[in-house]
mmCIF file of C-alpha atoms in Angstrom:
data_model
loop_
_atom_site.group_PDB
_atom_site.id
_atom_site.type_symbol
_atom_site.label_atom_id
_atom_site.label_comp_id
_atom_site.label_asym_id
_atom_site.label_seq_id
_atom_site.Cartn_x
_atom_site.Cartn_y
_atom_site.Cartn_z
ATOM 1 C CA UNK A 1 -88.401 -0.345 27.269
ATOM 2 C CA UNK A 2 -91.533 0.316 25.048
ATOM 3 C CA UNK A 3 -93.368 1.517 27.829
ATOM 4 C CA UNK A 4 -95.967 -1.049 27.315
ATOM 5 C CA UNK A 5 -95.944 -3.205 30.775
ATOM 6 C CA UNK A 6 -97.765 -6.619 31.396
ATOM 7 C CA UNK A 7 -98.183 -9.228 34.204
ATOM 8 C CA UNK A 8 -97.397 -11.628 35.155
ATOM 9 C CA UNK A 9 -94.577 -12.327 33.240
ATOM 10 C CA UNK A 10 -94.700 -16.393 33.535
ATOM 11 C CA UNK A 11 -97.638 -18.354 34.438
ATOM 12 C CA UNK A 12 -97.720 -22.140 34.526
ATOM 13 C CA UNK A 13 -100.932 -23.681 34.925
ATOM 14 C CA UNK A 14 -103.270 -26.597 34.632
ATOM 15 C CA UNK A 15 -105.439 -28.159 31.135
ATOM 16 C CA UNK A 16 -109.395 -26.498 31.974
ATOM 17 C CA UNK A 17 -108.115 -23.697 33.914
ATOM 18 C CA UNK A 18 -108.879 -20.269 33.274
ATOM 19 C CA UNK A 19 -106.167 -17.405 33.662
ATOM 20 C CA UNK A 20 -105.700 -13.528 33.097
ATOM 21 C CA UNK A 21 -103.416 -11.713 31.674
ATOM 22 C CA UNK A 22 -103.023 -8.010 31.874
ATOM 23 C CA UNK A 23 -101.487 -5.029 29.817
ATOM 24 C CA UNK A 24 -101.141 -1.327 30.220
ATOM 25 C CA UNK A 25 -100.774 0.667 27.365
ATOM 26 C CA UNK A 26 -97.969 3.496 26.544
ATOM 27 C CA UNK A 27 -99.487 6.536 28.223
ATOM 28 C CA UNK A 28 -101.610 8.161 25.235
ATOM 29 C CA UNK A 29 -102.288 5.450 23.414
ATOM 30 C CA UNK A 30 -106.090 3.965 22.960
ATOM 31 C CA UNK A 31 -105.457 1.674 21.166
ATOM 32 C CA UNK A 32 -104.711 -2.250 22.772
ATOM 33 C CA UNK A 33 -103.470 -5.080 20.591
ATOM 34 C CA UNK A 34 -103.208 -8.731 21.999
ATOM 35 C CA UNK A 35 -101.053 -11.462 19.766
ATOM 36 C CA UNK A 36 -100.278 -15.411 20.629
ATOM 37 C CA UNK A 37 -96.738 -16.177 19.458
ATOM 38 C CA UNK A 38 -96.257 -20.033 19.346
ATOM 39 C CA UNK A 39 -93.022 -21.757 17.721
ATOM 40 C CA UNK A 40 -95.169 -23.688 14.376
ATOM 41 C CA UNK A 41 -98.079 -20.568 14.414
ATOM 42 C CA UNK A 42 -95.624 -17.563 14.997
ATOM 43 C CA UNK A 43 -96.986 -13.945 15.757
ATOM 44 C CA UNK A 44 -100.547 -14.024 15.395
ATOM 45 C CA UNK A 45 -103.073 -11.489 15.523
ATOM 46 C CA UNK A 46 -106.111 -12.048 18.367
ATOM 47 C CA UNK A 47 -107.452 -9.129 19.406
ATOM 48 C CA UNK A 48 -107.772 -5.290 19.213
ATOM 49 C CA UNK A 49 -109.728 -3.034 20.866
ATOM 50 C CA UNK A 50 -109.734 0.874 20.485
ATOM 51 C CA UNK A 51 -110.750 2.838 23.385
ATOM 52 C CA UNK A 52 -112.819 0.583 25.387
ATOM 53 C CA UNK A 53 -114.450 -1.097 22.088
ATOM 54 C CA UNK A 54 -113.473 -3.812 20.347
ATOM 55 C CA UNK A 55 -111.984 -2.829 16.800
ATOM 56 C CA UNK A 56 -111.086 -6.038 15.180
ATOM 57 C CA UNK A 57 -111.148 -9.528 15.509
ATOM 58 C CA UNK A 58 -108.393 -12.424 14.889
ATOM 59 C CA UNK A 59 -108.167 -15.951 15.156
ATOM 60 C CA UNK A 60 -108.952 -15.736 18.347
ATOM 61 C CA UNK A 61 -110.769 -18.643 20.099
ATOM 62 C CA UNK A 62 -114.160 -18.766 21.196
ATOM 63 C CA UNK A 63 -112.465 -19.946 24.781
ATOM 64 C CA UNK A 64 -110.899 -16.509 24.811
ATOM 65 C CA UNK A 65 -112.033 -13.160 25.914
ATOM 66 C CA UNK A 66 -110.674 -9.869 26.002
ATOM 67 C CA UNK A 67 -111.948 -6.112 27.077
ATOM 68 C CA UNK A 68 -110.565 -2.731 27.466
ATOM 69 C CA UNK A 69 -111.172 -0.780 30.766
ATOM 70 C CA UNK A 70 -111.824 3.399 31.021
ATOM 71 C CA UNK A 71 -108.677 3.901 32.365
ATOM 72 C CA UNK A 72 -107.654 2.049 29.229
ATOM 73 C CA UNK A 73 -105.657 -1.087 30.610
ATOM 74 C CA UNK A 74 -106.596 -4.647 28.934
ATOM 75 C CA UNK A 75 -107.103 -7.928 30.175
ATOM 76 C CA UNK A 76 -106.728 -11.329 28.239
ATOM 77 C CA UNK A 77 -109.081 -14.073 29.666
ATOM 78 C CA UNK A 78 -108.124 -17.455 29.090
ATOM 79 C CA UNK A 79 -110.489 -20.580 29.813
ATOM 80 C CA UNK A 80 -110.712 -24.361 29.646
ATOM 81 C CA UNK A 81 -106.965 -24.310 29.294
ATOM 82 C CA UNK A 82 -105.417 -26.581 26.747
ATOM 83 C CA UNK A 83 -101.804 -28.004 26.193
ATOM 84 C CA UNK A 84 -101.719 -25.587 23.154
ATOM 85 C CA UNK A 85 -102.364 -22.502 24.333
ATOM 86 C CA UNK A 86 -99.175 -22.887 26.007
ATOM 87 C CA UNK A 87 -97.699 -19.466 24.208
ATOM 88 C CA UNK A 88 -95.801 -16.413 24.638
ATOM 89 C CA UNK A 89 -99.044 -13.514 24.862
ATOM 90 C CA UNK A 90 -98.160 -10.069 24.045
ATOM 91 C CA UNK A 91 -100.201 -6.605 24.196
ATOM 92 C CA UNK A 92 -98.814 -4.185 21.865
ATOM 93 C CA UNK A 93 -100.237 -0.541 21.967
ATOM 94 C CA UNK A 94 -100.332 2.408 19.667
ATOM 95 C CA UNK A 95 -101.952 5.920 18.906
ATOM 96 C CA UNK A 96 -103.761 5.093 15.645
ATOM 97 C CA UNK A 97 -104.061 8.031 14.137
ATOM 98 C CA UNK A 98 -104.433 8.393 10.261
ATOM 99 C CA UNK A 99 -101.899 5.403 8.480
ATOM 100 C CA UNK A 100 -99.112 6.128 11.738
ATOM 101 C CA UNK A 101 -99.483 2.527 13.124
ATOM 102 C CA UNK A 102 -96.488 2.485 14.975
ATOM 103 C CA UNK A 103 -97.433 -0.421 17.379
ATOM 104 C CA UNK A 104 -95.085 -0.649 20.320
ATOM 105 C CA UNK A 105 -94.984 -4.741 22.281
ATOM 106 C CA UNK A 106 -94.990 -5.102 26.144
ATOM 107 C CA UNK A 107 -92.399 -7.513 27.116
ATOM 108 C CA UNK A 108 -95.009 -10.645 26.783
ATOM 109 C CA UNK A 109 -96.426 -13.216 29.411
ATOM 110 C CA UNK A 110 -95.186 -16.844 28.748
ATOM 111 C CA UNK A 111 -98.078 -19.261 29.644
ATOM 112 C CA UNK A 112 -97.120 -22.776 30.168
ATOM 113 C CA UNK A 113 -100.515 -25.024 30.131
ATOM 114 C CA UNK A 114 -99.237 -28.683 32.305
ATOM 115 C CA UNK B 1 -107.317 -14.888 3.926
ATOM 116 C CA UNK B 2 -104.371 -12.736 4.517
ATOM 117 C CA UNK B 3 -100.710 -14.061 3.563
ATOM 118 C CA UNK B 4 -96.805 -12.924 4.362
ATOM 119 C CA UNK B 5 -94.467 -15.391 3.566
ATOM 120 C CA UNK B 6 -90.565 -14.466 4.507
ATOM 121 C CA UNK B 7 -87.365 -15.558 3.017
ATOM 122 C CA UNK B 8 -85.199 -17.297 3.732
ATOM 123 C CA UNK B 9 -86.635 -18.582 6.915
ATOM 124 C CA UNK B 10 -83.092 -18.813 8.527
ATOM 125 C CA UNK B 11 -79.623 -17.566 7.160
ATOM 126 C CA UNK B 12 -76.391 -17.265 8.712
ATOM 127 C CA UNK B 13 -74.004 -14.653 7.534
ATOM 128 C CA UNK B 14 -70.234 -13.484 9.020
ATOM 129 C CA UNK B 15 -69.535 -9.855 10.420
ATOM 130 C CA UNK B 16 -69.526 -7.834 7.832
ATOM 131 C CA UNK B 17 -71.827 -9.651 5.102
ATOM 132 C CA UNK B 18 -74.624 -7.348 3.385
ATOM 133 C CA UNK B 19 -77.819 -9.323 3.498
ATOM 134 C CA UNK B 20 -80.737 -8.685 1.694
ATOM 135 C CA UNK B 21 -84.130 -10.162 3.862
ATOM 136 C CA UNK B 22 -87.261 -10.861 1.830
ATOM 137 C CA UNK B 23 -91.197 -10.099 2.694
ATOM 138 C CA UNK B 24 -94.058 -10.812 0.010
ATOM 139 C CA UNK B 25 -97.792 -10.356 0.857
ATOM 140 C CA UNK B 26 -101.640 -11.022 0.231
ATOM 141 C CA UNK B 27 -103.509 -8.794 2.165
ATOM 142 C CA UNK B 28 -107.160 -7.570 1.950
ATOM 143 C CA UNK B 29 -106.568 -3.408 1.969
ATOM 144 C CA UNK B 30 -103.370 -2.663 2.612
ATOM 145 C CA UNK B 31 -102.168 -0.309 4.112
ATOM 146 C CA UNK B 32 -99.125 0.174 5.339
ATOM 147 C CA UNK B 33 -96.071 -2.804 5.622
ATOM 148 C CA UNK B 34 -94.084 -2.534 9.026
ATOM 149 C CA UNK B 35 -90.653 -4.332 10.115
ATOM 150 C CA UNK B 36 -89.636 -5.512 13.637
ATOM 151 C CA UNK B 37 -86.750 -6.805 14.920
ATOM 152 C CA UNK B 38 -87.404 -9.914 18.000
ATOM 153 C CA UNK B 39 -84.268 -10.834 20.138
ATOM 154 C CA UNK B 40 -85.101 -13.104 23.206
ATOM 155 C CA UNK B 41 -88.005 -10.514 24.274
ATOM 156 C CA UNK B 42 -90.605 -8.472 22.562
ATOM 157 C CA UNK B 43 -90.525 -7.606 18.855
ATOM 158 C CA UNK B 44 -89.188 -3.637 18.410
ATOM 159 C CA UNK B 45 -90.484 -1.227 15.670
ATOM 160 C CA UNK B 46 -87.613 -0.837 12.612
ATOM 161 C CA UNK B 47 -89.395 0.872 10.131
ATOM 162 C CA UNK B 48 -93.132 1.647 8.406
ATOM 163 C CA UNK B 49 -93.674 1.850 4.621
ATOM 164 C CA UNK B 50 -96.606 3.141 2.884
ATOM 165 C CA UNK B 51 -95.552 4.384 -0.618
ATOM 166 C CA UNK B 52 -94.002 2.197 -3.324
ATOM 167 C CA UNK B 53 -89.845 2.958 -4.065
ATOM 168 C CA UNK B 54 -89.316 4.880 -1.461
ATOM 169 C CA UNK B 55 -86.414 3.813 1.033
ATOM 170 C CA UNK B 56 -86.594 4.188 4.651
ATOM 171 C CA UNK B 57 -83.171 4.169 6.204
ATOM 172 C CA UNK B 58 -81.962 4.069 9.785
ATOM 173 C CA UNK B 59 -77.981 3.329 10.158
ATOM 174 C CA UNK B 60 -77.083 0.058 8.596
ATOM 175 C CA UNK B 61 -80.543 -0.702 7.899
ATOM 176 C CA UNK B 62 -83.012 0.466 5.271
ATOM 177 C CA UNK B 63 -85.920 -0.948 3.308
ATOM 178 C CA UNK B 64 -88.178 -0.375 0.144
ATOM 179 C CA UNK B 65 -91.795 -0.996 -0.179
ATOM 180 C CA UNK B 66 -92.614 -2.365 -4.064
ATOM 181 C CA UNK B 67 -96.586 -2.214 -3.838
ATOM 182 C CA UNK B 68 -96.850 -3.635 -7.516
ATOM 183 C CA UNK B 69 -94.499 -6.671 -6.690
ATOM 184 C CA UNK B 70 -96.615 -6.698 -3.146
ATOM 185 C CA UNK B 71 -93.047 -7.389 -1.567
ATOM 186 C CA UNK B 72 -90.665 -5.157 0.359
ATOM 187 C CA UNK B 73 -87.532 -6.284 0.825
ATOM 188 C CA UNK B 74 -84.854 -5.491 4.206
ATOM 189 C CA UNK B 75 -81.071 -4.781 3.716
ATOM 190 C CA UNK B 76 -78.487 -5.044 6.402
ATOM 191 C CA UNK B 77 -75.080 -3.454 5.601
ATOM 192 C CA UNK B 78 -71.527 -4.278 7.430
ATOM 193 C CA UNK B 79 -73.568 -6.996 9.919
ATOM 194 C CA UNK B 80 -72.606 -7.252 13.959
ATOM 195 C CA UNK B 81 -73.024 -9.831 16.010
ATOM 196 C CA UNK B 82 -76.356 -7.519 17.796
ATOM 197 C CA UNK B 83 -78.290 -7.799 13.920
ATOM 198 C CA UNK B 84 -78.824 -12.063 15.232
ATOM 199 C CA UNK B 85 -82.368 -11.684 15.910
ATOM 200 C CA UNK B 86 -85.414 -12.579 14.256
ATOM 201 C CA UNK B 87 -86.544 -10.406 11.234
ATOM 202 C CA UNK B 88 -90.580 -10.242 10.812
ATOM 203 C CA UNK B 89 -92.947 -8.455 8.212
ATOM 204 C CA UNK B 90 -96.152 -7.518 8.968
ATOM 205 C CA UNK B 91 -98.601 -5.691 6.488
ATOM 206 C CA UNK B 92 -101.372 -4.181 7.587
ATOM 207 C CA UNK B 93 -105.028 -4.624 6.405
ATOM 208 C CA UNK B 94 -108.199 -3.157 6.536
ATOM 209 C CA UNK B 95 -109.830 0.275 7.065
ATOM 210 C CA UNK B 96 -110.439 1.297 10.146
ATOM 211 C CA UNK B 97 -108.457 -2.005 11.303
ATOM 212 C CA UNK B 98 -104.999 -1.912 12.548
ATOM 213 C CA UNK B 99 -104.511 -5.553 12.373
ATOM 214 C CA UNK B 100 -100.871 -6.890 11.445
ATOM 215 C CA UNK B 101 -100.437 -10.272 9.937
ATOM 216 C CA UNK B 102 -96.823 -11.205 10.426
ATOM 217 C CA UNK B 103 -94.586 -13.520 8.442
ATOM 218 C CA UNK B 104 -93.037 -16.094 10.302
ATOM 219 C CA UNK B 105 -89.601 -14.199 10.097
ATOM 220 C CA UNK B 106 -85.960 -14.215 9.135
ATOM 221 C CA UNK B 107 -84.065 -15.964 11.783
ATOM 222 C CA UNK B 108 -80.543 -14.409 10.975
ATOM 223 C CA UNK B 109 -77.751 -15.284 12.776
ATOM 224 C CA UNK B 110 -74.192 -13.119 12.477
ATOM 225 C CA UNK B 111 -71.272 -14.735 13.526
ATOM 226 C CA UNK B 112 -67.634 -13.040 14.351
#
């Protein structure tokens, strides 16, 4: 257990509807990465935000949204769901502190897009 | 843009086998190179490198960072049946950035 939890843990859903998915961070850690991991695309990148702001940027679609709350949980918006976004989303977490990048994965949420 | 490619993409070994898992990269400021292991769930931490020959170890496991080469490579000694998982790289880019780029991995499967 990484200590990084998210929900729901399997959502199936329609094409053009919009879903969240949320992640809570290891206790201590500001910063919040979010990743799609697809079977032809593998692990990729979206999303980082450090501490409420957002840090970097991936390929992440314009159909996407993401933000960091005070109390330093994330959320993942999805909209005008499409047959491929159907994914496994993960929220990794990690202190960021000098080059330790140790970034630790929640267990994923598998979206299925019908 | 950024680029890991892994090799070989799948390999399957018996108990006991050494194998030797490959990781080359094109990254914008690097940084650092990290390994993780994926099973059926999230991908776990196995090591960080950020200096050039130096090997990190842990058990049967170690790895080696050559920053000139822009390749690190991931040995396995005396494989189990637990090492069947899914091997990825993922150098990291950018100051002030932690973003990974992963390869699409080593599927390695160990059989008895």
């Amino acid at each position: 257990d990484s200590g990084v939890t998210q929900t729901p843990k399997h959502l199936i859903t329609a094409t053009g509807q919009r879903v969240t998915l949320r992640c809570s961070p290891r206790s201590g850690d500001l910063s919040v990465y979010w990743y799609q991991q697809s079977l032809d695309q593998g692990l990729q990148f979206l999303i980082q935000y450090y501490n409420g702001e957002e840090r970097a940027k991936g390929n992440i679609l314009e159909r996407f949204s993401a933000q960091q709350f005070p109390d330093l949980h994330s959320e993942l918006n999805l909209s005008s769901l499409e047959l491929g976004d159907s994914a496994l989303y993960f929220c990794a977490s990690s202190v960021t502190s000098g080059d330790y990048n140790e970034q630790f994965f929640g267990p994923g949420t598998r979206l299925t897009v019908l | 843009e950024d680029k890991v490619v892994q090799s070989p993409l799948s390999l399957v070994v018996h108990e006991g086998d050494t194998v030797t898992l490959n990781c080359s990269y094109e990254v914008t400021n690097f940084r650092s190179l990290l390994w993780y292991k994926q099973e059926k769930k999230a991908p776990t931490f196995l090591f960080m490198l950020t200096s050039s020959g130096i090997e990190k170890k842990s058990g049967r496991l170690s790895s080696i960072l050559d920053k000139k080469e822009l390749s690190s490579i991931l040995n396995i000694t005396a494989t189990q049946t637990g090492d069947s998982a899914i091997y990825l790289c993922a150098p990291r880019s950018g100051a002030g950035s932690y973003q990974l780029t992963f390869g699409k991995g080593t599927k390695l499967s160990v059989i008895p």
